[in-house]
Amino acid sequence: MPRRAPKKPPKELDLSAHFLVLADDPLFGQETGIRTTALDPRELFPTGVAGAPVELEVGSGKGLFLTHASAAAPDRLFLGVEISHGYARMTAGRLAAANAANARIIAGDGNLLVRNLFPDACLQGIHVYFPDPWWKARHRKRRVLSDMFLAHAGRVLVPGGLLHVWTDVEEYFEEAMAAAAAAGVFAPPAEVAERLPEHDLDYRTHFERRTRLAGQPVWRAALERTSAPARVSRVEFHIAPPAGQ
Ligand SMILES: C[S@@+](CC[C@H](N)C(=O)[O-])C[C@H]1O[C@@H](n2cnc3c(N)ncnc32)[C@H](O)[C@@H]1O
């Protein structure tokens, strides 16, 4: 299904407390563009709320999940990462308009956060809703739910933390469940029941809304992180190597 251009937030809305850009932010090395040390996601929130558990959403799209979840659980911190700058900005606009003190969105690649920047056991939850299926064989490597992503998802989750996966693509779902099992750090997936929406925007995400309104099925799972040791280590990464090197 084609996507419309993301809506721009009103110019007068201050996004500074909700919008981060991966390569520009001082946390990622303002002068060099290089960050080799781990980034604790709590550093991205004001100090007053820094002790709270953090949940990450990869591919936040228009930001419905982050907006609803952060309002429903003010004692938790919600961080989104969205590779499309325009959608990340749109989500930041929603969070700013809702005055959400416990939610932020980063414009950038979720793989970078999960595989290269986050330390072990720093997240209470990871949410991946309706990830792009990348149908063509030569584009498959762009899928978010890769073997490597799932191994690192296990690394960055605390024991007892949950990985939530929802999609309308059965084959992608089955592949992701097999890769999660192979990571060796998740309990078998728990079924997640479908619930009836109480109003027009009472869906987990925009893609859930449009899939269900089109009468199509959704595959859902919640996978609990066990106490098994992670099988991968964080890999240092240069986000934006300085020009000429
Ligand atoms: C099909 S949309 C689903 C959006 C939203 N989760 C929903 O359910 O409405 C997939 C989203 O993931 C984003 N995305 C794709 N690859 C990504 C990556 N590596 N890191 C962060 N976001 C990514 C896309 O830009 C897009 O907004």
PDB file of C-alpha atoms and ligand atoms in Angstrom:
ATOM      1  CA  MET A   1       0.000   0.000   0.000  1.00  0.00           C
ATOM      2  CA  PRO A   2       1.489   3.402  -0.899  1.00  0.00           C
ATOM      3  CA  ARG A   3       2.129   5.847   1.910  1.00  0.00           C
ATOM      4  CA  ARG A   4       1.194   9.517   1.913  1.00  0.00           C
ATOM      5  CA  ALA A   5       3.878  12.113   2.647  1.00  0.00           C
ATOM      6  CA  PRO A   6       4.182  12.611   6.410  1.00  0.00           C
ATOM      7  CA  LYS A   7       2.334  15.598   7.832  1.00  0.00           C
ATOM      8  CA  LYS A   8       4.644  18.399   8.970  1.00  0.00           C
ATOM      9  CA  PRO A   9       4.117  19.531  12.558  1.00  0.00           C
ATOM     10  CA  PRO A  10       3.045  23.183  12.960  1.00  0.00           C
ATOM     11  CA  LYS A  11       6.075  25.507  12.719  1.00  0.00           C
ATOM     12  CA  GLU A  12       5.408  27.069  16.121  1.00  0.00           C
ATOM     13  CA  LEU A  13       5.509  23.687  17.898  1.00  0.00           C
ATOM     14  CA  ASP A  14       8.802  23.247  19.805  1.00  0.00           C
ATOM     15  CA  LEU A  15      10.151  19.768  19.026  1.00  0.00           C
ATOM     16  CA  SER A  16      13.443  20.157  20.898  1.00  0.00           C
ATOM     17  CA  ALA A  17      12.403  17.972  23.850  1.00  0.00           C
ATOM     18  CA  HIS A  18      11.094  15.139  21.678  1.00  0.00           C
ATOM     19  CA  PHE A  19      13.117  14.963  18.472  1.00  0.00           C
ATOM     20  CA  LEU A  20      16.671  13.624  18.165  1.00  0.00           C
ATOM     21  CA  VAL A  21      18.669  12.936  15.033  1.00  0.00           C
ATOM     22  CA  LEU A  22      21.125  10.079  15.316  1.00  0.00           C
ATOM     23  CA  ALA A  23      24.187  11.593  13.655  1.00  0.00           C
ATOM     24  CA  ASP A  24      23.679  15.234  14.746  1.00  0.00           C
ATOM     25  CA  ASP A  25      23.114  14.867  18.439  1.00  0.00           C
ATOM     26  CA  PRO A  26      26.039  15.793  20.731  1.00  0.00           C
ATOM     27  CA  LEU A  27      25.649  12.397  22.408  1.00  0.00           C
ATOM     28  CA  PHE A  28      26.921  10.870  19.202  1.00  0.00           C
ATOM     29  CA  GLY A  29      30.070  12.975  18.997  1.00  0.00           C
ATOM     30  CA  GLN A  30      29.416  16.477  17.702  1.00  0.00           C
ATOM     31  CA  GLU A  31      32.909  17.115  16.400  1.00  0.00           C
ATOM     32  CA  THR A  32      33.923  13.751  15.091  1.00  0.00           C
ATOM     33  CA  GLY A  33      30.577  12.113  14.382  1.00  0.00           C
ATOM     34  CA  ILE A  34      31.988   9.019  16.028  1.00  0.00           C
ATOM     35  CA  ARG A  35      30.695   7.214  19.053  1.00  0.00           C
ATOM     36  CA  THR A  36      32.527   4.161  20.219  1.00  0.00           C
ATOM     37  CA  THR A  37      31.222   3.908  23.780  1.00  0.00           C
ATOM     38  CA  ALA A  38      27.829   2.418  24.589  1.00  0.00           C
ATOM     39  CA  LEU A  39      24.833   4.741  24.811  1.00  0.00           C
ATOM     40  CA  ASP A  40      22.489   4.065  27.698  1.00  0.00           C
ATOM     41  CA  PRO A  41      18.981   4.968  26.441  1.00  0.00           C
ATOM     42  CA  ARG A  42      18.244   6.618  29.805  1.00  0.00           C
ATOM     43  CA  GLU A  43      20.784   9.322  28.860  1.00  0.00           C
ATOM     44  CA  LEU A  44      18.297  10.506  26.260  1.00  0.00           C
ATOM     45  CA  PHE A  45      15.725  11.532  28.871  1.00  0.00           C
ATOM     46  CA  PRO A  46      15.725  14.315  31.457  1.00  0.00           C
ATOM     47  CA  THR A  47      17.523  13.302  34.666  1.00  0.00           C
ATOM     48  CA  GLY A  48      14.317  13.407  36.735  1.00  0.00           C
ATOM     49  CA  VAL A  49      12.906  10.354  34.986  1.00  0.00           C
ATOM     50  CA  ALA A  50      16.166   8.580  34.271  1.00  0.00           C
ATOM     51  CA  GLY A  51      15.578   5.670  36.687  1.00  0.00           C
ATOM     52  CA  ALA A  52      12.443   4.433  34.929  1.00  0.00           C
ATOM     53  CA  PRO A  53      12.348   1.338  32.673  1.00  0.00           C
ATOM     54  CA  VAL A  54      12.806   2.055  28.974  1.00  0.00           C
ATOM     55  CA  GLU A  55      10.923   0.542  26.038  1.00  0.00           C
ATOM     56  CA  LEU A  56      12.054   0.952  22.436  1.00  0.00           C
ATOM     57  CA  GLU A  57       9.863   0.981  19.327  1.00  0.00           C
ATOM     58  CA  VAL A  58      11.646   0.359  16.025  1.00  0.00           C
ATOM     59  CA  GLY A  59       9.884   1.892  12.998  1.00  0.00           C
ATOM     60  CA  SER A  60       7.414   4.213  14.730  1.00  0.00           C
ATOM     61  CA  GLY A  61       5.788   5.481  11.523  1.00  0.00           C
ATOM     62  CA  LYS A  62       3.181   8.113  12.435  1.00  0.00           C
ATOM     63  CA  GLY A  63       3.720   7.594  16.160  1.00  0.00           C
ATOM     64  CA  LEU A  64       0.362   6.246  17.333  1.00  0.00           C
ATOM     65  CA  PHE A  65       1.929   3.593  19.586  1.00  0.00           C
ATOM     66  CA  LEU A  66       4.387   5.988  21.238  1.00  0.00           C
ATOM     67  CA  THR A  67       1.700   8.591  21.855  1.00  0.00           C
ATOM     68  CA  HIS A  68      -0.785   6.145  23.388  1.00  0.00           C
ATOM     69  CA  ALA A  69       1.729   4.008  25.313  1.00  0.00           C
ATOM     70  CA  SER A  70       3.513   6.996  26.889  1.00  0.00           C
ATOM     71  CA  ALA A  71       0.188   8.449  28.060  1.00  0.00           C
ATOM     72  CA  ALA A  72      -0.996   5.083  29.417  1.00  0.00           C
ATOM     73  CA  ALA A  73       2.247   4.343  31.327  1.00  0.00           C
ATOM     74  CA  PRO A  74       3.732   7.633  32.622  1.00  0.00           C
ATOM     75  CA  ASP A  75       6.113   5.699  34.911  1.00  0.00           C
ATOM     76  CA  ARG A  76       7.957   4.198  31.904  1.00  0.00           C
ATOM     77  CA  LEU A  77      10.116   5.809  29.217  1.00  0.00           C
ATOM     78  CA  PHE A  78       9.343   5.244  25.534  1.00  0.00           C
ATOM     79  CA  LEU A  79      11.932   5.759  22.847  1.00  0.00           C
ATOM     80  CA  GLY A  80      11.070   5.448  19.159  1.00  0.00           C
ATOM     81  CA  VAL A  81      13.487   5.130  16.275  1.00  0.00           C
ATOM     82  CA  GLU A  82      12.289   5.825  12.747  1.00  0.00           C
ATOM     83  CA  ILE A  83      14.488   5.781   9.665  1.00  0.00           C
ATOM     84  CA  SER A  84      12.326   8.249   7.744  1.00  0.00           C
ATOM     85  CA  HIS A  85      13.211  11.732   8.922  1.00  0.00           C
ATOM     86  CA  GLY A  86       9.785  13.050   7.892  1.00  0.00           C
ATOM     87  CA  TYR A  87       7.857  10.413   9.870  1.00  0.00           C
ATOM     88  CA  ALA A  88      10.166  10.831  12.858  1.00  0.00           C
ATOM     89  CA  ARG A  89       9.451  14.577  12.799  1.00  0.00           C
ATOM     90  CA  MET A  90       5.724  13.930  12.481  1.00  0.00           C
ATOM     91  CA  THR A  91       5.877  11.608  15.520  1.00  0.00           C
ATOM     92  CA  ALA A  92       7.868  14.219  17.455  1.00  0.00           C
ATOM     93  CA  GLY A  93       5.074  16.688  16.650  1.00  0.00           C
ATOM     94  CA  ARG A  94       2.481  14.339  18.134  1.00  0.00           C
ATOM     95  CA  LEU A  95       4.567  13.773  21.272  1.00  0.00           C
ATOM     96  CA  ALA A  96       5.216  17.496  21.687  1.00  0.00           C
ATOM     97  CA  ALA A  97       1.527  18.319  21.200  1.00  0.00           C
ATOM     98  CA  ALA A  98       0.662  15.693  23.832  1.00  0.00           C
ATOM     99  CA  ASN A  99       3.329  17.127  26.144  1.00  0.00           C
ATOM    100  CA  ALA A 100       4.710  13.622  26.644  1.00  0.00           C
ATOM    101  CA  ALA A 101       7.592  14.004  29.126  1.00  0.00           C
ATOM    102  CA  ASN A 102       8.374  10.277  28.937  1.00  0.00           C
ATOM    103  CA  ALA A 103       8.665   9.811  25.161  1.00  0.00           C
ATOM    104  CA  ARG A 104      11.248  10.725  22.506  1.00  0.00           C
ATOM    105  CA  ILE A 105      11.799   9.828  18.871  1.00  0.00           C
ATOM    106  CA  ILE A 106      15.139   9.439  17.120  1.00  0.00           C
ATOM    107  CA  ALA A 107      15.445   9.867  13.361  1.00  0.00           C
ATOM    108  CA  GLY A 108      17.799   7.050  12.434  1.00  0.00           C
ATOM    109  CA  ASP A 109      18.323   3.342  11.884  1.00  0.00           C
ATOM    110  CA  GLY A 110      17.058   1.075  14.664  1.00  0.00           C
ATOM    111  CA  ASN A 111      19.760  -1.464  13.839  1.00  0.00           C
ATOM    112  CA  LEU A 112      22.395   1.010  14.866  1.00  0.00           C
ATOM    113  CA  LEU A 113      20.850   1.493  18.289  1.00  0.00           C
ATOM    114  CA  VAL A 114      20.215  -2.168  18.981  1.00  0.00           C
ATOM    115  CA  ARG A 115      23.347  -3.692  17.462  1.00  0.00           C
ATOM    116  CA  ASN A 116      25.955  -0.993  17.966  1.00  0.00           C
ATOM    117  CA  LEU A 117      25.014   1.590  20.574  1.00  0.00           C
ATOM    118  CA  PHE A 118      22.917   0.131  23.390  1.00  0.00           C
ATOM    119  CA  PRO A 119      24.638  -1.709  26.256  1.00  0.00           C
ATOM    120  CA  ASP A 120      23.515  -5.139  27.471  1.00  0.00           C
ATOM    121  CA  ALA A 121      20.262  -5.421  29.459  1.00  0.00           C
ATOM    122  CA  CYS A 122      19.152  -1.785  29.130  1.00  0.00           C
ATOM    123  CA  LEU A 123      15.577  -2.221  27.851  1.00  0.00           C
ATOM    124  CA  GLN A 124      12.406  -3.559  29.402  1.00  0.00           C
ATOM    125  CA  GLY A 125      10.631  -3.902  26.075  1.00  0.00           C
ATOM    126  CA  ILE A 126      11.146  -3.772  22.306  1.00  0.00           C
ATOM    127  CA  HIS A 127       8.230  -3.184  19.956  1.00  0.00           C
ATOM    128  CA  VAL A 128       8.316  -3.897  16.232  1.00  0.00           C
ATOM    129  CA  TYR A 129       4.966  -3.329  14.543  1.00  0.00           C
ATOM    130  CA  PHE A 130       4.335  -3.997  10.863  1.00  0.00           C
ATOM    131  CA  PRO A 131       7.980  -3.840   9.750  1.00  0.00           C
ATOM    132  CA  ASP A 132       8.447  -3.297   6.007  1.00  0.00           C
ATOM    133  CA  PRO A 133       8.397  -6.758   4.331  1.00  0.00           C
ATOM    134  CA  TRP A 134      10.909  -5.926   1.549  1.00  0.00           C
ATOM    135  CA  TRP A 135       9.492  -8.550  -0.824  1.00  0.00           C
ATOM    136  CA  LYS A 136      12.203  -8.562  -3.484  1.00  0.00           C
ATOM    137  CA  ALA A 137      14.986 -11.088  -2.817  1.00  0.00           C
ATOM    138  CA  ARG A 138      17.708  -8.489  -3.303  1.00  0.00           C
ATOM    139  CA  HIS A 139      16.064  -6.216  -0.701  1.00  0.00           C
ATOM    140  CA  ARG A 140      15.564  -8.904   1.980  1.00  0.00           C
ATOM    141  CA  LYS A 141      18.698  -7.787   3.815  1.00  0.00           C
ATOM    142  CA  ARG A 142      16.862  -4.551   4.677  1.00  0.00           C
ATOM    143  CA  ARG A 143      14.330  -6.371   6.865  1.00  0.00           C
ATOM    144  CA  VAL A 144      14.487  -5.158  10.453  1.00  0.00           C
ATOM    145  CA  LEU A 145      13.786  -8.576  11.995  1.00  0.00           C
ATOM    146  CA  SER A 146      17.043 -10.180  10.839  1.00  0.00           C
ATOM    147  CA  ASP A 147      18.906 -12.949  12.687  1.00  0.00           C
ATOM    148  CA  MET A 148      21.427 -10.368  13.891  1.00  0.00           C
ATOM    149  CA  PHE A 149      18.801  -7.867  15.051  1.00  0.00           C
ATOM    150  CA  LEU A 150      17.005 -10.599  17.033  1.00  0.00           C
ATOM    151  CA  ALA A 151      20.233 -11.811  18.643  1.00  0.00           C
ATOM    152  CA  HIS A 152      20.976  -8.221  19.754  1.00  0.00           C
ATOM    153  CA  ALA A 153      17.358  -7.664  20.828  1.00  0.00           C
ATOM    154  CA  GLY A 154      18.031 -10.530  23.258  1.00  0.00           C
ATOM    155  CA  ARG A 155      21.269  -8.873  24.355  1.00  0.00           C
ATOM    156  CA  VAL A 156      19.749  -5.445  25.121  1.00  0.00           C
ATOM    157  CA  LEU A 157      16.593  -6.726  26.855  1.00  0.00           C
ATOM    158  CA  VAL A 158      16.628  -7.421  30.590  1.00  0.00           C
ATOM    159  CA  PRO A 159      15.604 -10.953  31.673  1.00  0.00           C
ATOM    160  CA  GLY A 160      11.801 -10.889  31.825  1.00  0.00           C
ATOM    161  CA  GLY A 161      11.695  -8.088  29.213  1.00  0.00           C
ATOM    162  CA  LEU A 162       9.402  -8.532  26.211  1.00  0.00           C
ATOM    163  CA  LEU A 163       9.877  -8.380  22.467  1.00  0.00           C
ATOM    164  CA  HIS A 164       6.569  -7.549  20.745  1.00  0.00           C
ATOM    165  CA  VAL A 165       6.207  -8.429  17.062  1.00  0.00           C
ATOM    166  CA  TRP A 166       3.064  -7.749  15.022  1.00  0.00           C
ATOM    167  CA  THR A 167       2.797  -8.059  11.254  1.00  0.00           C
ATOM    168  CA  ASP A 168       0.347  -8.722   8.447  1.00  0.00           C
ATOM    169  CA  VAL A 169       2.904 -10.895   6.599  1.00  0.00           C
ATOM    170  CA  GLU A 170       2.669 -14.505   7.771  1.00  0.00           C
ATOM    171  CA  GLU A 171       5.887 -15.649   6.089  1.00  0.00           C
ATOM    172  CA  TYR A 172       7.882 -12.798   7.676  1.00  0.00           C
ATOM    173  CA  PHE A 173       6.314 -13.609  11.046  1.00  0.00           C
ATOM    174  CA  GLU A 174       7.275 -17.304  10.838  1.00  0.00           C
ATOM    175  CA  GLU A 175      10.791 -16.430   9.743  1.00  0.00           C
ATOM    176  CA  ALA A 176      11.186 -13.970  12.624  1.00  0.00           C
ATOM    177  CA  MET A 177       9.903 -16.522  15.160  1.00  0.00           C
ATOM    178  CA  ALA A 178      12.409 -19.088  13.862  1.00  0.00           C
ATOM    179  CA  ALA A 179      15.238 -16.537  14.098  1.00  0.00           C
ATOM    180  CA  ALA A 180      14.158 -15.570  17.633  1.00  0.00           C
ATOM    181  CA  ALA A 181      14.185 -19.251  18.664  1.00  0.00           C
ATOM    182  CA  ALA A 182      17.662 -19.631  17.145  1.00  0.00           C
ATOM    183  CA  ALA A 183      18.903 -16.666  19.197  1.00  0.00           C
ATOM    184  CA  GLY A 184      18.541 -18.973  22.225  1.00  0.00           C
ATOM    185  CA  VAL A 185      17.477 -16.258  24.693  1.00  0.00           C
ATOM    186  CA  PHE A 186      13.686 -16.061  24.275  1.00  0.00           C
ATOM    187  CA  ALA A 187      10.910 -18.214  25.730  1.00  0.00           C
ATOM    188  CA  PRO A 188       8.484 -19.634  23.127  1.00  0.00           C
ATOM    189  CA  PRO A 189       6.214 -16.869  21.793  1.00  0.00           C
ATOM    190  CA  ALA A 190       3.042 -16.164  23.766  1.00  0.00           C
ATOM    191  CA  GLU A 191      -0.132 -15.611  21.774  1.00  0.00           C
ATOM    192  CA  VAL A 192      -1.549 -12.097  21.836  1.00  0.00           C
ATOM    193  CA  ALA A 193      -5.322 -11.892  21.545  1.00  0.00           C
ATOM    194  CA  GLU A 194      -6.958  -9.468  19.110  1.00  0.00           C
ATOM    195  CA  ARG A 195      -9.132  -6.900  20.857  1.00  0.00           C
ATOM    196  CA  LEU A 196     -12.082  -4.948  19.547  1.00  0.00           C
ATOM    197  CA  PRO A 197     -11.299  -1.248  19.106  1.00  0.00           C
ATOM    198  CA  GLU A 198     -13.434   1.108  21.195  1.00  0.00           C
ATOM    199  CA  HIS A 199     -12.996   4.073  18.836  1.00  0.00           C
ATOM    200  CA  ASP A 200     -11.508   4.908  15.448  1.00  0.00           C
ATOM    201  CA  LEU A 201      -7.945   5.341  16.689  1.00  0.00           C
ATOM    202  CA  ASP A 202      -8.027   2.524  19.237  1.00  0.00           C
ATOM    203  CA  TYR A 203      -5.382   0.427  17.486  1.00  0.00           C
ATOM    204  CA  ARG A 204      -1.775  -0.315  18.400  1.00  0.00           C
ATOM    205  CA  THR A 205      -0.510   1.479  15.279  1.00  0.00           C
ATOM    206  CA  HIS A 206      -1.723   3.048  12.036  1.00  0.00           C
ATOM    207  CA  PHE A 207      -0.775  -0.070  10.110  1.00  0.00           C
ATOM    208  CA  GLU A 208      -2.783  -2.243  12.468  1.00  0.00           C
ATOM    209  CA  ARG A 209      -5.749   0.060  11.870  1.00  0.00           C
ATOM    210  CA  ARG A 210      -5.497  -0.083   8.115  1.00  0.00           C
ATOM    211  CA  THR A 211      -4.852  -3.838   8.015  1.00  0.00           C
ATOM    212  CA  ARG A 212      -7.855  -4.625  10.198  1.00  0.00           C
ATOM    213  CA  LEU A 213     -10.156  -2.169   8.441  1.00  0.00           C
ATOM    214  CA  ALA A 214      -9.198  -3.965   5.208  1.00  0.00           C
ATOM    215  CA  GLY A 215     -10.296  -7.245   6.854  1.00  0.00           C
ATOM    216  CA  GLN A 216      -6.811  -8.782   6.723  1.00  0.00           C
ATOM    217  CA  PRO A 217      -5.280 -10.959   9.447  1.00  0.00           C
ATOM    218  CA  VAL A 218      -2.524  -9.866  11.823  1.00  0.00           C
ATOM    219  CA  TRP A 219       0.101 -12.158  13.367  1.00  0.00           C
ATOM    220  CA  ARG A 220       1.169 -11.149  16.868  1.00  0.00           C
ATOM    221  CA  ALA A 221       3.631 -12.475  19.426  1.00  0.00           C
ATOM    222  CA  ALA A 222       5.203 -11.440  22.709  1.00  0.00           C
ATOM    223  CA  LEU A 223       8.531 -13.147  23.423  1.00  0.00           C
ATOM    224  CA  GLU A 224       9.950 -13.064  26.916  1.00  0.00           C
ATOM    225  CA  ARG A 225      13.695 -12.715  27.428  1.00  0.00           C
ATOM    226  CA  THR A 226      14.940 -15.624  29.515  1.00  0.00           C
ATOM    227  CA  SER A 227      17.934 -15.494  31.853  1.00  0.00           C
ATOM    228  CA  ALA A 228      20.188 -17.313  29.352  1.00  0.00           C
ATOM    229  CA  PRO A 229      23.410 -15.383  28.643  1.00  0.00           C
ATOM    230  CA  ALA A 230      23.396 -13.341  25.416  1.00  0.00           C
ATOM    231  CA  ARG A 231      25.338 -14.964  22.582  1.00  0.00           C
ATOM    232  CA  VAL A 232      26.472 -11.718  20.938  1.00  0.00           C
ATOM    233  CA  SER A 233      28.439  -8.659  22.064  1.00  0.00           C
ATOM    234  CA  ARG A 234      27.935  -5.029  21.148  1.00  0.00           C
ATOM    235  CA  VAL A 235      29.857  -4.042  18.048  1.00  0.00           C
ATOM    236  CA  GLU A 236      31.391  -0.560  18.037  1.00  0.00           C
ATOM    237  CA  PHE A 237      30.339   1.566  15.118  1.00  0.00           C
ATOM    238  CA  HIS A 238      31.365   4.860  13.565  1.00  0.00           C
ATOM    239  CA  ILE A 239      28.152   6.674  12.838  1.00  0.00           C
ATOM    240  CA  ALA A 240      29.428   9.342  10.498  1.00  0.00           C
ATOM    241  CA  PRO A 241      33.167   9.070   9.778  1.00  0.00           C
ATOM    242  CA  PRO A 242      34.732  12.524   9.391  1.00  0.00           C
ATOM    243  CA  ALA A 243      35.163  13.667   5.797  1.00  0.00           C
ATOM    244  CA  GLY A 244      38.435  12.636   4.199  1.00  0.00           C
ATOM    245  CA  GLN A 245      39.047   9.531   6.371  1.00  0.00           C
TER     246      GLN A 245
HETATM  247  C1  LIG B   1       5.193  -0.415   7.420  1.00  0.00           C
HETATM  248  S1  LIG B   1       5.703   0.910   8.383  1.00  0.00           S
HETATM  249  C2  LIG B   1       4.913   0.616   9.956  1.00  0.00           C
HETATM  250  C3  LIG B   1       4.880   1.835  10.821  1.00  0.00           C
HETATM  251  C4  LIG B   1       4.260   1.606  12.201  1.00  0.00           C
HETATM  252  N1  LIG B   1       5.031   0.682  12.985  1.00  0.00           N
HETATM  253  C5  LIG B   1       2.843   1.126  12.072  1.00  0.00           C
HETATM  254  O1  LIG B   1       2.596  -0.050  12.378  1.00  0.00           O
HETATM  255  O2  LIG B   1       1.989   1.932  11.678  1.00  0.00           O
HETATM  256  C6  LIG B   1       7.396   0.469   8.768  1.00  0.00           C
HETATM  257  C7  LIG B   1       8.167   1.646   9.329  1.00  0.00           C
HETATM  258  O3  LIG B   1       9.461   1.221   9.711  1.00  0.00           O
HETATM  259  C8  LIG B   1      10.400   2.220   9.309  1.00  0.00           C
HETATM  260  N2  LIG B   1      11.719   1.572   9.219  1.00  0.00           N
HETATM  261  C9  LIG B   1      12.139   0.716   8.273  1.00  0.00           C
HETATM  262  N3  LIG B   1      13.399   0.291   8.524  1.00  0.00           N
HETATM  263  C10 LIG B   1      13.774   0.895   9.685  1.00  0.00           C
HETATM  264  C11 LIG B   1      14.963   0.875  10.479  1.00  0.00           C
HETATM  265  N4  LIG B   1      16.026   0.136  10.129  1.00  0.00           N
HETATM  266  N5  LIG B   1      15.011   1.632  11.602  1.00  0.00           N
HETATM  267  C12 LIG B   1      13.957   2.405  11.950  1.00  0.00           C
HETATM  268  N6  LIG B   1      12.807   2.465  11.231  1.00  0.00           N
HETATM  269  C13 LIG B   1      12.703   1.713  10.131  1.00  0.00           C
HETATM  270  C14 LIG B   1       9.849   2.731   8.003  1.00  0.00           C
HETATM  271  O4  LIG B   1      10.352   3.998   7.639  1.00  0.00           O
HETATM  272  C15 LIG B   1       8.355   2.762   8.317  1.00  0.00           C
HETATM  273  O5  LIG B   1       7.951   3.980   8.898  1.00  0.00           O
END
